[in-house]
Every structure is written in structure tokens, then in C-alpha cells.
Coordinates of C-alpha atoms in Angstrom, one line a residue:
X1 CA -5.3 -14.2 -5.5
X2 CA -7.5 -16.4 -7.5
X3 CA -4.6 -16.2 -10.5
X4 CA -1.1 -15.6 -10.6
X5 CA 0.1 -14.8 -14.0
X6 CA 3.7 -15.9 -15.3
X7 CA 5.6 -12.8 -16.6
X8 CA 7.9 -12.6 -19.2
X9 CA 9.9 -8.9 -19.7
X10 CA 10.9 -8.0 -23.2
X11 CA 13.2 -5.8 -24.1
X12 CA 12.2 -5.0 -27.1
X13 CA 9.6 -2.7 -28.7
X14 CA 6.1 -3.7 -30.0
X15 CA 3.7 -2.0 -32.0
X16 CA 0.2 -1.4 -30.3
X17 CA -1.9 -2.3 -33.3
X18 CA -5.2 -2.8 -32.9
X19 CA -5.4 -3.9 -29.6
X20 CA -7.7 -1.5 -27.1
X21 CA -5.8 0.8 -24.3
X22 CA -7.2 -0.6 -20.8
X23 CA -6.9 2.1 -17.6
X24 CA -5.9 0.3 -14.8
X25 CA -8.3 2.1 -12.2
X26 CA -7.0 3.1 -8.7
X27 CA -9.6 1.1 -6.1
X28 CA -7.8 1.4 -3.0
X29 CA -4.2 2.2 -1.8
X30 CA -2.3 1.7 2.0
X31 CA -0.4 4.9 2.6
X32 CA 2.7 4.4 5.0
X33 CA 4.5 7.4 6.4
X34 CA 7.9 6.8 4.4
X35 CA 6.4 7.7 1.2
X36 CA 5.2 4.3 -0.3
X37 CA 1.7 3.1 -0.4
X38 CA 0.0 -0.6 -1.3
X39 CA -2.0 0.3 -4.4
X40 CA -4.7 -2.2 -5.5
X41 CA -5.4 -1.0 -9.7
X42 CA -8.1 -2.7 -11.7
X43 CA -8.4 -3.0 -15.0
X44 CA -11.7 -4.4 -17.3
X45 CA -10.9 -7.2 -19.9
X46 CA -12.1 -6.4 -23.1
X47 CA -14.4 -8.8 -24.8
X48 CA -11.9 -10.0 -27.3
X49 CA -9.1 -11.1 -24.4
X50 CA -6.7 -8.7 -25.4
X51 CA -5.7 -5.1 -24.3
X52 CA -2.9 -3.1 -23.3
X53 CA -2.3 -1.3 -19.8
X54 CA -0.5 2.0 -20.3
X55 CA 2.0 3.3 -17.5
X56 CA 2.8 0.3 -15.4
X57 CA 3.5 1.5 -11.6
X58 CA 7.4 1.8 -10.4
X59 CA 7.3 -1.1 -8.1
X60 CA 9.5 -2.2 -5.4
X61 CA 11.5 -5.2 -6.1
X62 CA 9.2 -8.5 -5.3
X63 CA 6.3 -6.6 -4.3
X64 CA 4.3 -6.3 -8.5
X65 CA 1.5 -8.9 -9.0
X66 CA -0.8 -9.9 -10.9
X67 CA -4.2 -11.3 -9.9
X68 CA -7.6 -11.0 -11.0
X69 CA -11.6 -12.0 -10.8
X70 CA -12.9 -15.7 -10.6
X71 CA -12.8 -17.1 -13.7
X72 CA -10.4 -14.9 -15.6
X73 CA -7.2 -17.0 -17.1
X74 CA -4.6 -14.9 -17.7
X75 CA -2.5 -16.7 -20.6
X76 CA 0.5 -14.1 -21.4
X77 CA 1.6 -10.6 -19.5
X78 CA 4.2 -8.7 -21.0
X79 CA 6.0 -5.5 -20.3
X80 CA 7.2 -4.0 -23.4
X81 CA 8.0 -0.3 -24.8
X82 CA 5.2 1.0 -27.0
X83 CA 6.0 3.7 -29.8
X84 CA 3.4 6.0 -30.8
X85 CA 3.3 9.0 -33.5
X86 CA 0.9 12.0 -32.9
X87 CA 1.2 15.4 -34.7
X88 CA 2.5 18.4 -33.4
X89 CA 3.2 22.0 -34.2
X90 CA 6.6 23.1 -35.9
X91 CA 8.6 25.3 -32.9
X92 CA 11.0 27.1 -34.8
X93 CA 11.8 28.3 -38.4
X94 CA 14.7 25.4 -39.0
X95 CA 11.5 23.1 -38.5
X96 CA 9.0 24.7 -40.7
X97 CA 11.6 24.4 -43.7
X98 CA 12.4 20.9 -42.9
X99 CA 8.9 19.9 -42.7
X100 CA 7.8 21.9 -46.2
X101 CA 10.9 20.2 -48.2
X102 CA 9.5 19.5 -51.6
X103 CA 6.8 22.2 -51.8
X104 CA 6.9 25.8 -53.2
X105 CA 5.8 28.7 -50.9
X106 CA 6.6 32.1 -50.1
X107 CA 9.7 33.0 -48.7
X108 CA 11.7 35.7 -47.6
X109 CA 15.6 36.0 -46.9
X110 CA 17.8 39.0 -45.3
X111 CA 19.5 40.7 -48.4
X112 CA 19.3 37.9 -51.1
X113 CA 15.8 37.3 -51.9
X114 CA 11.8 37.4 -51.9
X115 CA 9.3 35.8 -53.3
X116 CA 8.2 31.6 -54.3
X117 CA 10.3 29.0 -54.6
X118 CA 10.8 25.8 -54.0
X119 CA 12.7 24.2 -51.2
X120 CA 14.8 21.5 -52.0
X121 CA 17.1 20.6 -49.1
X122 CA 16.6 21.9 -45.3
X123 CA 19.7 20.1 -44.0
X124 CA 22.0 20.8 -41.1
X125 CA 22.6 24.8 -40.9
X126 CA 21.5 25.7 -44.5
X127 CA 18.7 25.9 -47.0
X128 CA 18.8 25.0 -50.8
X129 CA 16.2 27.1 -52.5
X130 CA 15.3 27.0 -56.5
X131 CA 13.3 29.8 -56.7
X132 CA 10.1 29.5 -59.4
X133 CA 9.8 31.0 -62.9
X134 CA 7.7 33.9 -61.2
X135 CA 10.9 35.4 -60.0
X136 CA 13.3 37.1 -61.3
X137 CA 16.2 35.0 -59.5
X138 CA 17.5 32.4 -61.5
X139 CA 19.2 29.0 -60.5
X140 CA 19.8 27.6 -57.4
X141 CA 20.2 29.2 -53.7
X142 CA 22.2 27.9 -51.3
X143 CA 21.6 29.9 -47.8
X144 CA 22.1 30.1 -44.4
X145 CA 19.1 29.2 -42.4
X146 CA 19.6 32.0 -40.8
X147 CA 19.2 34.8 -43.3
X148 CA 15.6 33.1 -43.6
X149 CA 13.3 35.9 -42.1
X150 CA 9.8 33.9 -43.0
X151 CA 8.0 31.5 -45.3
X152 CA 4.2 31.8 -46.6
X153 CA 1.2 30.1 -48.1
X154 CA -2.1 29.7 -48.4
X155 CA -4.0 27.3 -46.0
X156 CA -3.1 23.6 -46.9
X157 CA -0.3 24.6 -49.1
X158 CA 2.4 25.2 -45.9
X159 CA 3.3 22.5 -43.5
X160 CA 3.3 23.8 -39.6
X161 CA 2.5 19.8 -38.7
X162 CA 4.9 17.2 -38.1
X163 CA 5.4 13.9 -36.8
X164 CA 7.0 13.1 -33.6
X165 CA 7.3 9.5 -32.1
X166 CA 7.2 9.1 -28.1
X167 CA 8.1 5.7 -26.6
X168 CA 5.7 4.4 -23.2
X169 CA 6.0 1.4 -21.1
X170 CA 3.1 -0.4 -21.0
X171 CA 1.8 -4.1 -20.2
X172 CA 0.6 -6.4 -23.1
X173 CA -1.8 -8.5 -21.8
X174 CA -4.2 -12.0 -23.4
X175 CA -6.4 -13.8 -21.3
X176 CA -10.0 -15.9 -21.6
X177 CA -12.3 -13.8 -19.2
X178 CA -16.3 -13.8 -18.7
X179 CA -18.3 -10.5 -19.3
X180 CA -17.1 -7.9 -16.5
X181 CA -13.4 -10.1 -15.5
X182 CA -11.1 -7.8 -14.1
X183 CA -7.3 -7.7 -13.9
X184 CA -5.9 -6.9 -10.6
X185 CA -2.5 -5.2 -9.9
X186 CA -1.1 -4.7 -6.5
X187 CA 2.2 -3.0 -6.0
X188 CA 4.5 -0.9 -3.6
X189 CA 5.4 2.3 -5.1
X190 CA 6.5 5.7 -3.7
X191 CA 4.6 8.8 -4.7
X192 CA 1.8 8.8 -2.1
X193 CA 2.2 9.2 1.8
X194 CA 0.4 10.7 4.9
X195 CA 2.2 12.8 7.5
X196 CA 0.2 12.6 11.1
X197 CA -0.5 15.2 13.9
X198 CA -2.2 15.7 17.2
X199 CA -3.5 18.6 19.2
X200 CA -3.8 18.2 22.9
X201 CA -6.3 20.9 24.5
X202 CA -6.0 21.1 28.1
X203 CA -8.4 24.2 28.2
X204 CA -10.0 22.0 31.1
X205 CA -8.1 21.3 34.4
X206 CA -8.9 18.3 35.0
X207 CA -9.4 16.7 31.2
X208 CA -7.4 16.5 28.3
X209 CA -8.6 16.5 24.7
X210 CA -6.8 14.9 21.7
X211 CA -7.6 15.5 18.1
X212 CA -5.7 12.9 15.4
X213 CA -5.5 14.5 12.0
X214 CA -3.8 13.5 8.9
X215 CA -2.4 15.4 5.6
X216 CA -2.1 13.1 2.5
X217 CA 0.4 14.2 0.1
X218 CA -0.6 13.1 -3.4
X219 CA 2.3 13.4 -5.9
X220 CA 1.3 10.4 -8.3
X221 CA -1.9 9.0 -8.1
X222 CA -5.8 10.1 -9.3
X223 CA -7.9 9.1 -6.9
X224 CA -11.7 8.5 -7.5
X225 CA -14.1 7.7 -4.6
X226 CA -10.9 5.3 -3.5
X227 CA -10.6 3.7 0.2
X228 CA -7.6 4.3 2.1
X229 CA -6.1 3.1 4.6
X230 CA -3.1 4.9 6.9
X231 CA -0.4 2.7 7.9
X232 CA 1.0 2.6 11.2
X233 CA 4.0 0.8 12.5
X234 CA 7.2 -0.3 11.0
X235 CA 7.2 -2.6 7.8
X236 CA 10.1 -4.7 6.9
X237 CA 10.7 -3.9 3.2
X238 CA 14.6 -4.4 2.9
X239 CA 14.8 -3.7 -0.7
X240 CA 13.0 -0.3 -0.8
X241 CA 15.6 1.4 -2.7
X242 CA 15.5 -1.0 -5.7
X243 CA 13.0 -1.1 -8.4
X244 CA 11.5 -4.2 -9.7
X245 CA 12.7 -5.5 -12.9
X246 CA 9.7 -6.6 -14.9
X247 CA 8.5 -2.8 -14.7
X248 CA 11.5 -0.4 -14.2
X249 CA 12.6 -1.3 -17.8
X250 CA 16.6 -1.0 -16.4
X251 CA 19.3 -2.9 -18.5
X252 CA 20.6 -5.8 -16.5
X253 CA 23.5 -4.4 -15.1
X254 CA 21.9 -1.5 -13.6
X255 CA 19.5 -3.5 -12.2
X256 CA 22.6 -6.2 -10.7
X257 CA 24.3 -3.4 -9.7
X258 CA 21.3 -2.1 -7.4
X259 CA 21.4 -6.0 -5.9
X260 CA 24.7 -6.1 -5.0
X261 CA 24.4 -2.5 -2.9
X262 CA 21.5 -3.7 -1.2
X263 CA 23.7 -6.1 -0.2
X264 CA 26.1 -4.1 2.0
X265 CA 24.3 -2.5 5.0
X266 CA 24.6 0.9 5.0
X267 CA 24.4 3.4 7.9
X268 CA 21.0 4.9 8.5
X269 CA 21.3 8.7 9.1
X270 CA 18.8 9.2 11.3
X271 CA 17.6 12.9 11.7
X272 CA 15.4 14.2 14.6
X273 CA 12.7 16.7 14.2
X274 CA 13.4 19.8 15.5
X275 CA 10.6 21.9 16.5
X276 CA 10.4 25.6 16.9
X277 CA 7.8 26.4 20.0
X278 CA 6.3 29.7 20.0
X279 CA 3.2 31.9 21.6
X280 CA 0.3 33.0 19.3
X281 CA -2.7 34.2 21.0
X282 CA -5.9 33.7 18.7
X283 CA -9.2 35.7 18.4
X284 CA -11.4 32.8 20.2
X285 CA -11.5 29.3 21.1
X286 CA -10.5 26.7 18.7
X287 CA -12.3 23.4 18.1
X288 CA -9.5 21.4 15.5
X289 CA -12.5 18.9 15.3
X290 CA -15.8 20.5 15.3
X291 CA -15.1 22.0 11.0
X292 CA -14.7 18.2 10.1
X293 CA -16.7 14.9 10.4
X294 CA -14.8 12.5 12.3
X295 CA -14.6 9.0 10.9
X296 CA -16.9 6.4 12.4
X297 CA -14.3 3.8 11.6
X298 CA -12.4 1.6 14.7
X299 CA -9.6 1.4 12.6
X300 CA -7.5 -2.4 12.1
X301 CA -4.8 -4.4 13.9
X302 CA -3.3 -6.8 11.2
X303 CA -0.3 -8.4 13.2
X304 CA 2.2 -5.6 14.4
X305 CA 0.3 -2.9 11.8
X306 CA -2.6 -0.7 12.5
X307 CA -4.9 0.9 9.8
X308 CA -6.7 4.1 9.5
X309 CA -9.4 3.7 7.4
X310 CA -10.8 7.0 5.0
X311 CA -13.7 5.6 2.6
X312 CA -14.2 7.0 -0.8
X313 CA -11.8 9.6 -1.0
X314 CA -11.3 11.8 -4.1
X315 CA -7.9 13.4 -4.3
X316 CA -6.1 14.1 -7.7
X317 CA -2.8 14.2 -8.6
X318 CA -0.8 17.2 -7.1
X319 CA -3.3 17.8 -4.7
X320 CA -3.4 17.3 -0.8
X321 CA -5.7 16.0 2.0
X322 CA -6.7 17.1 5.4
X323 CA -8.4 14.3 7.0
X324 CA -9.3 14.4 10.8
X325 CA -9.1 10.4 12.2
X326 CA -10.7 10.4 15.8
X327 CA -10.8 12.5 19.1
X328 CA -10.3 11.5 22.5
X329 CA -10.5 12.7 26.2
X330 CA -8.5 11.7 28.5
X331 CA -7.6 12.6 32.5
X332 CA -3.8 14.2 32.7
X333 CA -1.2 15.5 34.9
X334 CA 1.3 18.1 34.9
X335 CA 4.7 16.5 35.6
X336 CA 8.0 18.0 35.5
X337 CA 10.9 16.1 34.4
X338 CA 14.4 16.7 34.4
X339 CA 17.2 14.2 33.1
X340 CA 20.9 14.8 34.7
X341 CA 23.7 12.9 32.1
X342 CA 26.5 10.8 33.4
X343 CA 29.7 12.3 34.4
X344 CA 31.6 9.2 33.1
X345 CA 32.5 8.7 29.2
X346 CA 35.1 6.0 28.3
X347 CA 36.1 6.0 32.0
X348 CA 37.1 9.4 32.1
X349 CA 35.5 12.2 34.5
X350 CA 34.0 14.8 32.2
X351 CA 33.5 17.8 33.7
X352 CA 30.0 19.3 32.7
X353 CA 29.6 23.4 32.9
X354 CA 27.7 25.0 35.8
X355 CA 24.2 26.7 36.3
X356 CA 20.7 25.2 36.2
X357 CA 19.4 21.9 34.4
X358 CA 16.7 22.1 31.4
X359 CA 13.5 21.1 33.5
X360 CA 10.4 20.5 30.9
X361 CA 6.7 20.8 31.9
X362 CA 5.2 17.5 30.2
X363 CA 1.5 16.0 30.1
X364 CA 1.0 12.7 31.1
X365 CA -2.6 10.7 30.1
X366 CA -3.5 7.7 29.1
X367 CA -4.3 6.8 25.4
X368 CA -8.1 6.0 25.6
X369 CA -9.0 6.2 21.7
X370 CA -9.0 2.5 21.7
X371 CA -6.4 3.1 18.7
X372 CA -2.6 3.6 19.0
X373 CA -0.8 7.0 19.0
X374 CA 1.5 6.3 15.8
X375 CA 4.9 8.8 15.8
X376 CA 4.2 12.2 15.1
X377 CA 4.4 15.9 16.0
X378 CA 2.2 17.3 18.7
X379 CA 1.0 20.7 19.9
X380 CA -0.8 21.9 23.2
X381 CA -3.1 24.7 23.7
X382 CA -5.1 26.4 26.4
X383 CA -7.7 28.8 25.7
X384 CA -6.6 29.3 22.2
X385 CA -2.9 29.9 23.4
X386 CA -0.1 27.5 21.5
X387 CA 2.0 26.3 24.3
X388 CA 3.9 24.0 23.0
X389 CA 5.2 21.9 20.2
X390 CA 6.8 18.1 20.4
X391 CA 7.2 14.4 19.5
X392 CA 4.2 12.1 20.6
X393 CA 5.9 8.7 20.5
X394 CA 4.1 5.5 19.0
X395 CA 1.8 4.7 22.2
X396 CA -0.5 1.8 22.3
X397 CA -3.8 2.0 23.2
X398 CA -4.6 2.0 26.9
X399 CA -0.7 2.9 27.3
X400 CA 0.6 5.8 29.2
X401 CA 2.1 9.2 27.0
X402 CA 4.3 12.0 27.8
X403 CA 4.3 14.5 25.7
X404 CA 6.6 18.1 26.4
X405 CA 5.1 21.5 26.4
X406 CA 7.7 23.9 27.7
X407 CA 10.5 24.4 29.7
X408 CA 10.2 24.9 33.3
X409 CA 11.8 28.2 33.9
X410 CA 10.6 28.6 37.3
X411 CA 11.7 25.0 38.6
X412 CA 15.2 25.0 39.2
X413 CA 17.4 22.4 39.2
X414 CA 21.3 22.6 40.2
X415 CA 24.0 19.6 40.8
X416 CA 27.5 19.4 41.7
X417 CA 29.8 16.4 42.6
X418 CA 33.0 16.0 44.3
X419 CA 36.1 13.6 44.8
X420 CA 36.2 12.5 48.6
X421 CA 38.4 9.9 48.4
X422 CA 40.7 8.3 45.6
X423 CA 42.4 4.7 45.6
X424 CA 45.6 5.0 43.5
X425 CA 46.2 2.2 41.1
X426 CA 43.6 0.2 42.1
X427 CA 42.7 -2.0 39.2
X428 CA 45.2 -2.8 36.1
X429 CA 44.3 -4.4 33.2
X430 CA 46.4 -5.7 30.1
X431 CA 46.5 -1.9 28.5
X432 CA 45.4 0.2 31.3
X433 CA 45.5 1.4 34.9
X434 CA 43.0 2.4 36.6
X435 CA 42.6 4.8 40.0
X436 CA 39.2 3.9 42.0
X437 CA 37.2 7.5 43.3
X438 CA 34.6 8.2 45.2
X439 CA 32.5 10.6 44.2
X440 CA 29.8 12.2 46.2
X441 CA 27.1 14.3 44.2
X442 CA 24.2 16.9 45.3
X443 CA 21.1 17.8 43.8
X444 CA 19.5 20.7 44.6
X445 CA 15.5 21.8 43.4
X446 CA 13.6 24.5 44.3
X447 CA 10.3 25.2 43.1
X448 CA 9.6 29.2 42.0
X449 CA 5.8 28.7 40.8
X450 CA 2.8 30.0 42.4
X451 CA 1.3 26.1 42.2
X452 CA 2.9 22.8 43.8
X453 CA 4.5 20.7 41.3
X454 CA 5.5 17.1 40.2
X455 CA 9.2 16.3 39.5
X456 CA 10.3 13.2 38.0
X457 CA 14.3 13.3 38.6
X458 CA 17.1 11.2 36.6
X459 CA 20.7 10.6 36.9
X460 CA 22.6 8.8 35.0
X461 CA 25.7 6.8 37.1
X462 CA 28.7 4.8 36.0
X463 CA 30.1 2.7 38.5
X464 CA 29.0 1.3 42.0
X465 CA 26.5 3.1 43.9
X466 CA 27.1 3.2 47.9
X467 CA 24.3 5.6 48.9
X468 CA 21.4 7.6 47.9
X469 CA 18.6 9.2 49.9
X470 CA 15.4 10.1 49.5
X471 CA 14.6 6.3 48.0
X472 CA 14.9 6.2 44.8
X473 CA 14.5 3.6 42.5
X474 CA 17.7 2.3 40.5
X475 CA 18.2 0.6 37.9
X476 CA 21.0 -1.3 36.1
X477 CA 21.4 -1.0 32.7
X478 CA 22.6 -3.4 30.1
X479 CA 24.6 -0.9 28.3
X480 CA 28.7 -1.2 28.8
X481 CA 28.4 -4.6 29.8
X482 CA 32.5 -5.2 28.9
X483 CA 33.2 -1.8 30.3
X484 CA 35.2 -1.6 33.2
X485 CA 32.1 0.4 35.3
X486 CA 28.7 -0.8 35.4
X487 CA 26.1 1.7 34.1
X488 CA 22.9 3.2 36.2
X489 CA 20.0 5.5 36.0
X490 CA 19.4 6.8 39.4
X491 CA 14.7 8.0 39.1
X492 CA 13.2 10.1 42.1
X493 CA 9.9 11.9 42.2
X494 CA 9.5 14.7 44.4
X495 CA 6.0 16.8 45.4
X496 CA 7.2 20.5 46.0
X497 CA 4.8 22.6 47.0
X498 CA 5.1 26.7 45.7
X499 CA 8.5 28.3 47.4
X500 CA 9.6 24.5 48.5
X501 CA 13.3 23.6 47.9
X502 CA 14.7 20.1 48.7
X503 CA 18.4 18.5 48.0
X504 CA 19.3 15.0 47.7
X505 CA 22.6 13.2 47.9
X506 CA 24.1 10.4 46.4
X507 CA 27.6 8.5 46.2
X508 CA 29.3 6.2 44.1
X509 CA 32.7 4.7 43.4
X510 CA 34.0 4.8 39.4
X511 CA 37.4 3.3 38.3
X512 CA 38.8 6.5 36.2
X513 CA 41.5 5.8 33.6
X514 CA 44.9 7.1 34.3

């Protein structure tokens, strides 16, 4: 920033005078997923140093600032309240008599009277008429405004016009600048966002291909011939929730108050998407790529961030976007995969109801784009069929993804365990006792498809294992580690081939609470 302006926020009001309105012109923006975007505005000095910005952005606290072009000295930036008067058109009856007070017209009321006079008062719920010495009504009339059917006059003689006064935030600005200095504003704001999504075609047996789209959701900006970039990765903006001062025009206890919430941590709900899968079967092949031209930008790794770049892109206010980033191929495999929970929670034996496991038919391929997978929803086809709906997790490039299609109704997968030995009392702590049990599990799988299949097989244990076939790999997790029972996942992989059925075994010893 080749100036940094020191800002002063007044409170109260100032008249705009003479000096010239200055747009602040969008020229580029940073769209994150969570609805907020970096957006760079520019606005042109005027020759005589002096101007006024209308509609500063909402900014998040700490992140409004002011720079500008070489040689432009900003000497005072001020947010104030502007109050300007325009003209409007009366709305109702009560109006028009308030706004023609003082002039004789035409006027007509239920029952009492018709023809000129002059109104004298238009106050609260009445009228005060003197009618003129055309009429045959003498004195004064006092009258409900709502006996008043309609007033009349010729052209310039009745008042449908008045006055209204509307009050805008705007930024007061003087600086010494040389013929073309800009002011620069760059701020956080919400309004503007981009949702991602993939579609993985696996039309070909042996090859995969990924198309990376975006949708930007516009609800605040007008955007010109702007570049923008799409944010992936997780920023660390703690105060997100609070606006900052010099433009949210809050009192000072509001905007306190909003400090001292931030300061307590609260609990982040955190929601899952839920997808519902279904079958459509289209008229032909579809190519999500082919309609669109692909950007020929590699994209940006700044630190732990990566950015989507999408040149000179027009999108107004309201509106919405459908960009598509980049394609890839890569080579994939079917795997199925099928996740068994632990029978053990707070070192008691939970008994989990019987019939079949959920087994899901997955992809696995390697992220070849060059560019990271960011977190978003995903759908397969084959030969213009939807398969399949899920999550494709934030993958970095060259790293491996799984992403779910279905589940695996013809790969069945059944378990059962079974007490074969108990040690009564075995371990006694300060609050609890404790009986050790063996427990001895099965597995059973068979495979009903017409094609041999992949399985990738996980069980989660609490306590000591003493045997498993089959060799699996095990691993000890860090979870529980003050918990009576140390905590394991238990991974196989087994190739069945069509009609194949296999069972494994396992044992382990748990301390239950008695």
C-alpha cells in the first residue's frame, strides 16, 4: 500500500455541498465459500482533492483500508451520515392537503361541501377549510380528513410534490493527487460467494473424467469486466461476525457489546450435507465441459490458500454465474468399503442390531489437475445415467480421492461377536469396578455380483487385541487415551471374485464396567 490513510469516524451529520459524488468502482474481488469476498474498489480523485464516496462496504472488523496510487496524499477520510432532499409524489389524500396548505383549490367533502376554498390547517386527523367568496358556504370548516372525497386545480396551481429527506453513509475524503490518482479500498464483506461442484464420468472403464464448475452467487456487488479469484482453503478471520466500526455506523455500545461476545467461544454447529441420490436416464451423452470454455489459468498457491482465477467477469447484482474451472482425466478403481463401529461406548458392551452392513461402491483416482480438489458435492455418471451423489473432500493435487457412488446391495457383509471367557472383578479403580471379557468376533462377506470386487474392511476395537487373521493392518488410535481400554481400527482388503464368500476372525479382551 503506497498510503495508509488515518481515519477519523464522526458521528455526526454533514451536508454534501458542493463537493463531487465519486463511485468507488469494483476492480477485483476474492470469493470464499462462507459468503465473504476480498473486494479491491477504486475510486478517481477529482481535480480539486475533494469528493465523497457514497455507500461505504460493511466490513469485517480490522479488515477496511485505505490505500491508493503513487503520489496520492490522502490528508483527511471521514465517515459521516449525508442527508439529502429529492422530490417525490404525494401517496395518499392526508398528503396532498398537507402539502397544498395555504392555497385555494377545488375540493370536495361527503355531505358538507363542494367547491374552492382555501386550506388553512391539514393537521393530525382533520382539515380546516375557509371556503372562497365563490361559494355559497360561509365561515370556517373544520372536517374530518376523512369526509374529504378529492381536491382539484389546474396545472401548477395543486401540489402532488413534496419533499422527503433520506440519510446515506458515505466517506468524506481531501487529498493532493496528480491527474488520474486513484483511491483504493480493500475490505471483507459478505454478500458475494461461490458454491463448487464436480462431475466424475466413468463412461470409460479404464479412465475417469472430472469436470470442476463453479456457481457465483451475487447478492451485492455490480461487477464490470472484474477479475476473480475463488478461494480455497480455510482462512482464519476470528471476528467474522462483527462489523467494523469506522463503517457500520453502530453506537458504541453495540459495537462493545459485539467485542465482548466474540470473546466467549461459542459452539460451532456443524451441519453435514445430506444428499438425495437418484436414477435419471437422459436422451444422449453429456459433455458438462464441451458448452463452456475452460479457463487457461493454472490457478495460485499463496501459503495454505489456493486461487481460481476467472478474468473480466460481468455479473450484476442479483444475478448468478456458472463458470466451468478445469477438467481432468484420471485412471480409477472400483473399491468397496465397508466401516464396522465399535461395540464398546464408555466401557459398556452395546449391543448393535442384526442383518447386513451398509457396503458403498466408491471411486478411487488420483487428483491429476495439478490444482487441489477443494470441499464440495460430487456426482457420477455412466452413459448419461446419474449414479450417484457425494462429498469430494479437500484433496491436494497428486493426492489420492474417494469419492461414494452407491450402496453395494449385492456385497454382503454380516458380523457377530461373542463372550468366551469373563474375569470377574479384574481391575478396580477409585469409582469403579471393572470385569475383564473376552470377546471373539466374525465377519462374514460374500460377494453376489456378476464381476470380482475390491473390499476395503474396518472395525473399530476397544481394548487389547489377541488375534486376528487374514493380516490385517492395525492401528492404535490416540483417541481415549485416559480411558480405561485402548482404542483400535482393525483395515483388511479382500479380492472376491463373483459368487466368492470369505469370513475372518478376530479377538480381543475389553474391561466392561460393572
Amino acid at each position: 500500500m503506497s498510503a495508509i490513510a488515518a481515519l477519523t469516524l464522526l458521528s455526526t451529520g454533514f451536508a454534501q455541498g458542493d463537493l463531487p459524488e465519486v463511485s468507488a468502482k469494483v476492480v477485483s474481488a476474492s470469493l470464499f465459500k462462507n459468503g465473504y469476498a476480498v473486494v479491491v474498489r477504486e475510486a478517481l480523485v477529482p481535480t480539486s482533492g475533494q469528493g465523497i464516496i457514497p455507500a461505504p462496504p460493511q466490513s469485517v472488523l480490522g479488515t477496511f483500508w485505505i490505500s491508493s496510487s503513487p503520489g496520492v496524499q490522502i490528508r483527511e477520510l471521514i465517515a459521516t451520515t449525508l442527508t439529502k432532499e429529492s422530490d417525490r409524489d404525494v401517496q395518499s389524500l392526508d398528503e396532498a392537503l398537507t402539502a397544498n396548505v395555504g392555497k385555494v383549490v377545488g375540493i370536495k367533502v361527503r355531505e358538507h361541501f363542494e367547491g374552492t376554498a382555501k386550506i388553512l390547517s391539514a393537521a393530525g386527523s382533520i382539515v380546516i377549510l375557509e371556503p372562497t367568496e365563490r361559494t355559497q358556504q360561509r365561515g370556517v370548516l373544520i372536517l374530518p380528513k376523512g369526509s374529504v372525497l378529492e381536491i382539484s386545480g389546474a396545472a401548477g396551481e395543486v401540489v402532488w410534490k413534496v419533499k422527503q429527506k433520506t440519510n446515506q453513509q458515505a466517506l468524506r475524503f481531501t487529498a493532493s493527487a496528480p491527474r488520474g490518482g486513484v483511491i483504493k479500498i480493500v475490505s471483507l464483506e459478505p454478500g458475494i460467494s461461490w458454491a463448487p461442484a464436480y462431475a466424475l464420468d466413468i463412461s470409460d472403464e479404464k479412465t475417469l473424467r472430472l469436470v470442476a464448475r463453479a456457481s457465483l452467487i451475487n447478492d451485492s456487488l455490480d461487477l464490470d469486466g472484474v477479475d476473480v479469484r475463488l478461494v480455497t482453503g480455510f482462512p482464519n478471520v476470528p471476528f467474522l461476525n462483527i462489523q467494523d466500526p469506522f463503517t457500520s455506523f453502530q453506537n458504541l455500545q453495540m459495537f462493545v457489546s459485539a467485542l465482548m461476545r466474540a470473546g466467549a467461544p461459542e459452539d460451532a454447529a456443524q451441519s453435514g450435507m445430506a444428499y438425495q441420490m437418484a436414477r435419471n436416464r437422459l436422451s444422449e451423452k453429456l459433455d458438462f465441459a464441451e458448452a463452456f470454455p475452460i479457463s487457461q489459468a493454472t490457478g495460485e498457491q499463496n501459503e495454505d490458500l489456493f486461487f481460481y482465477p476467472l478474468p473480466k467477469v460481468t455479473l450484476k447484482r442479483g444475478d448468478r454465474g456458472y463458470h466451468v474451472l478445469f477438467t481432468a482425466e484420471s485412471e480409477y478403481a472400483h473399491v468397496y468399503t465397508c466401516s464396522l463401529g465399535d461395540s464398546i461406548v464408555d466401557d459398556q458392551y452395546v449391543e448393535r442390531p442384526e442383518g447386513p452392513r451398509d457396503v458403498w461402491h466408491s471411486l478411487k483416482f488420483k487428483n491429476t489437475s495439478g490444482k487441489p480438489f477443494t470441499t464440495a458435492s460430487a456426482i457420477t455418471m455412466k452413459d448419461s445415467s446419474l449414479l450417484g451423489q457425494d462429498m469430494m473432500h479437500y484433496t491436494s493435487a497428486n493426492a489420492e480421492a474417494t469419492v461414494k457412488i452407491t450402496k453395494a446391495l449385492d456385497v454382503a457383509v454380516e458380523d457377530a461377536e461373542e463372550e468366551i471367557e469373563r474375569q470377574r472383578d479384574a481391575l478396580r479403580t477409585r469409582s469403579r469396578t471393572y470385569d475383564k471379557v473376552t470377546i471373539k468376533g466374525r465377519i462374514r462377506v460374500i460377494n453376489r455380483k456378476a464381476q470380482a470386487v475390491s473390499l476395503e474392511l474396518s472395525k473399530g476395537v476397544s481394548g487389547e487385541i489377541l488375534a486376528t487373521d487374514r493380516n490385517p493392518k492395525v492401528t492404535v488410535l490416540a483417541k481415549g487415551l485416559r480411558a480405561v481400554n485402548p482404542r483400535n481400527r482393525i483395515e483388511w482388503k479382500l479380492d472376491l471374485s463373483s459368487g466368492e464368500s470369505a469370513e475372518i476372525t478376530y479377538q480381543y479382551s475389553v474391561y466392561i464396567a460393572t
